[in-house]
Each structure stands twice: as C-alpha cells, then as structure tokens.
C-alpha cells in the first residue's frame, strides 16, 4: 500500500500550512516541499484503502437476529468450566487454546457460549467471578431494598 500526493495540491506550496498536524514544512522561504506529509488515517479508512470500499453488512437486522444476539449477550458462569478446561490442558500437556481446539471450540467465545448463564435469582456472592464490585453492588441493592 503506497500513498502519494500530487504536486498540484495547494498545501504543498510555501504559502500554505499542511492540513495534517505534524507535517514538515519547507525549511527556507522560497523552498517548496520535497515530499508528501505523513497522512493520519483512521482504522476504517485504512481498511478501505487495503480492501477497497467498505461493504455494508450482509446480514439483515431482523427479529430473529436480535433474539440470537440477546441470547449470546448474557453473563455466563465461565470460571468453573474454564478451571476444568485448564486442568485437562495440564493433564494433556497442552496450552489452554490448544485444548479448546482439541475439544471442538473455535475460540473463547464459542467456549463461553457453552457455559450456563447466571440465574436471575442467584445470590450476589455467585458474581464473585466477575469481580468484587458486582458482589458489593448487589449486596448494596439488597440492603437498600431491605430499608424500604
């Protein structure tokens, strides 16, 4: 991938500043620029330059895709299943990603989809695998509900 600029651009003369911050200007009055400035581009533009114009997603948004998405977005109990997977990886003398592949999982997302979700009425201490803040938050909510 090579980006070049033509000489006919107005910012390449000595009279105007370049449009991109940090681009080098001519060092002496009367000199013109001998090279194009560095171009700062975003990730989307970089993809467009590498692959061609960005195509719209091929999947249409429908009620079925929304239901599938919401079923995949739930918070799941991953810790016990992951610890079991890690123990099997140690027994088989493999790393955890290789053990996932050996058990038929494509990646961690497909592994976590197989784990059960947290029950809506579970005790707050069960959220400990998500972090201590979740436990404290839900204990605080229970305390506030008890005050009412």
XYZ file of C-alpha atoms in Angstrom:
148
model
C 0.000 0.000 0.000
C 1.564 3.269 -1.103
C 0.001 6.666 -0.597
C 1.275 9.565 -2.681
C 0.198 13.145 -3.141
C 0.276 15.137 -6.342
C 2.321 18.342 -6.599
C -0.712 20.382 -7.571
C -2.100 20.374 -4.018
C -2.251 23.914 -2.580
C -0.773 22.870 0.779
C 2.449 21.798 -0.964
C 3.491 25.349 -1.694
C 5.420 27.612 0.640
C 2.422 29.887 1.197
C 0.139 27.427 3.000
C 0.422 25.134 6.003
C -0.267 21.434 5.569
C -3.726 20.230 6.612
C -2.285 17.494 8.852
C -0.703 18.373 12.172
C 2.960 17.494 12.459
C 3.673 17.517 8.740
C 7.024 19.027 7.807
C 7.088 22.418 6.063
C 9.791 23.828 3.824
C 12.759 24.929 5.902
C 13.714 28.075 3.931
C 11.481 30.779 2.494
C 11.012 30.234 -1.199
C 11.524 26.456 -0.989
C 8.802 24.062 -1.922
C 8.124 20.772 -0.270
C 10.170 17.830 -1.472
C 7.959 15.092 -0.029
C 4.336 14.491 0.899
C 3.333 14.891 4.558
C 2.558 11.879 6.712
C -1.102 11.018 6.459
C -3.052 10.301 9.635
C -5.927 7.997 8.838
C -8.423 6.084 10.931
C -8.905 2.339 11.042
C -11.977 2.424 8.802
C -10.165 4.430 6.128
C -7.163 2.119 6.366
C -9.419 -0.881 5.784
C -10.977 0.907 2.835
C -7.546 1.579 1.362
C -6.390 -2.012 1.866
C -9.514 -3.890 0.863
C -11.419 -1.477 -1.308
C -14.655 0.305 -0.375
C -16.214 -0.920 2.833
C -19.189 -3.112 2.098
C -22.393 -2.984 4.073
C -23.019 -5.955 6.361
C -24.616 -8.848 4.540
C -26.844 -9.869 7.455
C -30.093 -8.003 7.664
C -31.302 -6.945 11.050
C -34.438 -8.869 11.890
C -36.285 -10.100 14.939
C -34.514 -13.472 14.712
C -31.025 -11.937 14.611
C -31.973 -9.715 17.557
C -33.138 -12.733 19.590
C -29.926 -14.600 18.718
C -27.830 -11.605 19.735
C -29.627 -11.200 23.076
C -29.197 -14.895 23.861
C -25.440 -14.623 23.270
C -25.012 -11.444 25.336
C -25.906 -12.905 28.719
C -23.391 -13.043 31.539
C -22.241 -16.627 31.903
C -20.630 -18.764 34.594
C -17.308 -19.388 32.926
C -14.932 -19.845 35.855
C -15.742 -23.465 36.797
C -15.748 -24.651 33.179
C -12.500 -22.783 32.458
C -10.770 -24.245 35.521
C -11.827 -27.723 34.388
C -10.522 -26.985 30.891
C -7.221 -25.711 32.309
C -6.832 -28.879 34.412
C -7.429 -31.038 31.327
C -4.881 -28.953 29.418
C -2.284 -29.559 32.159
C -3.034 -33.306 32.111
C -2.658 -33.411 28.322
C 0.441 -31.156 28.434
C -1.093 -28.526 26.143
C -1.815 -24.846 26.431
C -5.436 -23.818 27.039
C -6.139 -22.535 23.475
C -4.869 -25.834 22.017
C -7.058 -27.740 24.480
C -10.055 -25.647 23.402
C -9.379 -26.572 19.785
C -8.981 -30.254 20.744
C -12.376 -30.175 22.466
C -14.004 -28.643 19.396
C -14.240 -24.987 20.385
C -13.282 -22.460 17.746
C -12.299 -19.737 20.223
C -13.107 -18.429 23.701
C -16.437 -17.000 22.528
C -17.652 -20.397 21.373
C -16.389 -21.875 24.678
C -18.257 -19.291 26.751
C -21.471 -19.869 24.772
C -21.489 -23.417 26.109
C -21.365 -22.251 29.719
C -24.596 -21.688 31.694
C -25.882 -18.184 32.377
C -26.261 -16.765 35.862
C -29.721 -17.340 37.289
C -31.767 -14.202 37.792
C -32.371 -15.068 41.466
C -28.857 -16.231 42.360
C -27.061 -14.977 45.470
C -24.786 -11.962 44.946
C -21.741 -13.915 46.137
C -22.012 -16.019 42.971
C -20.961 -12.945 40.975
C -17.510 -13.137 42.580
C -16.006 -14.487 39.360
C -16.977 -11.218 37.657
C -15.204 -9.112 40.268
C -15.742 -7.880 43.797
C -17.593 -4.774 42.629
C -20.531 -6.830 41.377
C -20.881 -8.606 44.712
C -20.757 -5.350 46.662
C -23.188 -3.634 44.295
C -25.848 -6.325 44.554
C -25.414 -6.621 48.335
C -25.908 -2.850 48.479
C -29.072 -3.115 46.381
C -30.405 -5.831 48.684
C -29.602 -3.622 51.693
C -31.458 -0.671 50.138
C -34.428 -2.897 49.291
C -34.463 -4.050 52.931
C -34.574 -0.431 54.120
C -37.681 0.276 52.073
